[in-house]
Amino acid sequence: MLVVRYGRNRGQIADDVAAGLADVAPLGRYALANPDIVERLRSNARPNEVDPSTLYGGGAAGYTDHPALAHA
């Protein structure tokens, strides 16, 4: 199994998967900022921006305050 490298945009990841260059695309940072990432991908909705200053900071900021797709 080949995982696409970090830092690729959605179009680049899709192209790599379609071309057989990757089997899996990492969603870690996107998933942290988008608790509804699966629905966003399915509906081609724009993801919330990732704020690196809130990642793994120990507080609620960045984990519970991102708008869900229905409210975005």
mmCIF file of C-alpha atoms in Angstrom:
data_model
loop_
_atom_site.group_PDB
_atom_site.id
_atom_site.type_symbol
_atom_site.label_atom_id
_atom_site.label_comp_id
_atom_site.label_asym_id
_atom_site.label_seq_id
_atom_site.Cartn_x
_atom_site.Cartn_y
_atom_site.Cartn_z
ATOM 1 C CA MET A 1 0.000 0.000 0.000
ATOM 2 C CA LEU A 2 1.329 3.413 -0.974
ATOM 3 C CA VAL A 3 0.308 6.569 0.905
ATOM 4 C CA VAL A 4 0.453 9.929 -0.860
ATOM 5 C CA ARG A 5 2.918 12.293 0.746
ATOM 6 C CA TYR A 6 1.977 15.196 3.004
ATOM 7 C CA GLY A 7 1.414 18.649 1.518
ATOM 8 C CA ARG A 8 -0.417 17.661 -1.655
ATOM 9 C CA ASN A 9 -3.660 19.401 -2.509
ATOM 10 C CA ARG A 10 -6.905 17.580 -3.192
ATOM 11 C CA GLY A 11 -6.492 17.643 -6.969
ATOM 12 C CA GLN A 12 -2.949 16.290 -6.819
ATOM 13 C CA ILE A 13 -4.011 13.509 -4.472
ATOM 14 C CA ALA A 14 -6.942 12.559 -6.711
ATOM 15 C CA ASP A 15 -4.674 12.516 -9.761
ATOM 16 C CA ASP A 16 -2.147 10.279 -7.988
ATOM 17 C CA VAL A 17 -4.842 7.828 -6.862
ATOM 18 C CA ALA A 18 -6.463 7.784 -10.331
ATOM 19 C CA ALA A 19 -3.083 7.149 -11.967
ATOM 20 C CA GLY A 20 -2.370 4.250 -9.611
ATOM 21 C CA LEU A 21 0.520 6.098 -7.965
ATOM 22 C CA ALA A 22 -1.149 5.979 -4.539
ATOM 23 C CA ASP A 23 -3.623 3.778 -2.713
ATOM 24 C CA VAL A 24 -4.363 6.026 0.257
ATOM 25 C CA ALA A 25 -4.419 9.770 0.859
ATOM 26 C CA PRO A 26 -3.595 11.093 4.354
ATOM 27 C CA LEU A 27 -6.287 13.308 5.839
ATOM 28 C CA GLY A 28 -4.854 13.925 9.308
ATOM 29 C CA ARG A 29 -4.653 17.729 9.323
ATOM 30 C CA TYR A 30 -7.841 18.093 7.295
ATOM 31 C CA ALA A 31 -9.688 15.742 9.648
ATOM 32 C CA LEU A 32 -8.581 17.746 12.681
ATOM 33 C CA ALA A 33 -10.121 20.923 11.246
ATOM 34 C CA ASN A 34 -13.093 19.195 9.624
ATOM 35 C CA PRO A 35 -14.949 16.707 11.816
ATOM 36 C CA ASP A 36 -17.260 16.152 8.827
ATOM 37 C CA ILE A 37 -14.411 15.578 6.326
ATOM 38 C CA VAL A 38 -16.095 12.570 4.686
ATOM 39 C CA GLU A 39 -19.234 14.563 3.875
ATOM 40 C CA ARG A 40 -17.129 17.477 2.629
ATOM 41 C CA LEU A 41 -15.211 15.187 0.296
ATOM 42 C CA ARG A 42 -18.382 13.516 -0.973
ATOM 43 C CA SER A 43 -20.074 16.842 -1.711
ATOM 44 C CA ASN A 44 -16.909 18.567 -2.963
ATOM 45 C CA ALA A 45 -17.372 21.219 -0.266
ATOM 46 C CA ARG A 46 -14.546 23.500 0.724
ATOM 47 C CA PRO A 47 -12.767 22.362 3.903
ATOM 48 C CA ASN A 48 -12.220 24.545 6.956
ATOM 49 C CA GLU A 49 -8.750 26.041 7.080
ATOM 50 C CA VAL A 50 -6.264 24.276 9.333
ATOM 51 C CA ASP A 51 -4.830 26.528 12.048
ATOM 52 C CA PRO A 52 -1.523 24.911 13.069
ATOM 53 C CA SER A 53 -1.401 26.967 16.275
ATOM 54 C CA THR A 54 -4.407 25.027 17.614
ATOM 55 C CA LEU A 55 -3.206 21.524 16.757
ATOM 56 C CA TYR A 56 -2.364 19.372 19.769
ATOM 57 C CA GLY A 57 -2.525 22.387 22.073
ATOM 58 C CA GLY A 58 -4.503 20.789 24.870
ATOM 59 C CA GLY A 59 -7.483 23.139 24.673
ATOM 60 C CA ALA A 60 -10.812 23.102 22.893
ATOM 61 C CA ALA A 61 -9.749 25.624 20.230
ATOM 62 C CA GLY A 62 -9.270 23.840 16.960
ATOM 63 C CA TYR A 63 -11.091 20.702 18.014
ATOM 64 C CA THR A 64 -14.624 21.667 18.894
ATOM 65 C CA ASP A 65 -15.124 25.074 17.317
ATOM 66 C CA HIS A 66 -14.879 24.336 13.587
ATOM 67 C CA PRO A 67 -18.139 24.926 11.731
ATOM 68 C CA ALA A 68 -19.855 21.813 10.430
ATOM 69 C CA LEU A 69 -20.782 21.675 6.768
ATOM 70 C CA ALA A 70 -24.441 22.552 7.394
ATOM 71 C CA HIS A 71 -23.296 25.724 9.174
ATOM 72 C CA ALA A 72 -20.319 26.632 6.998
#
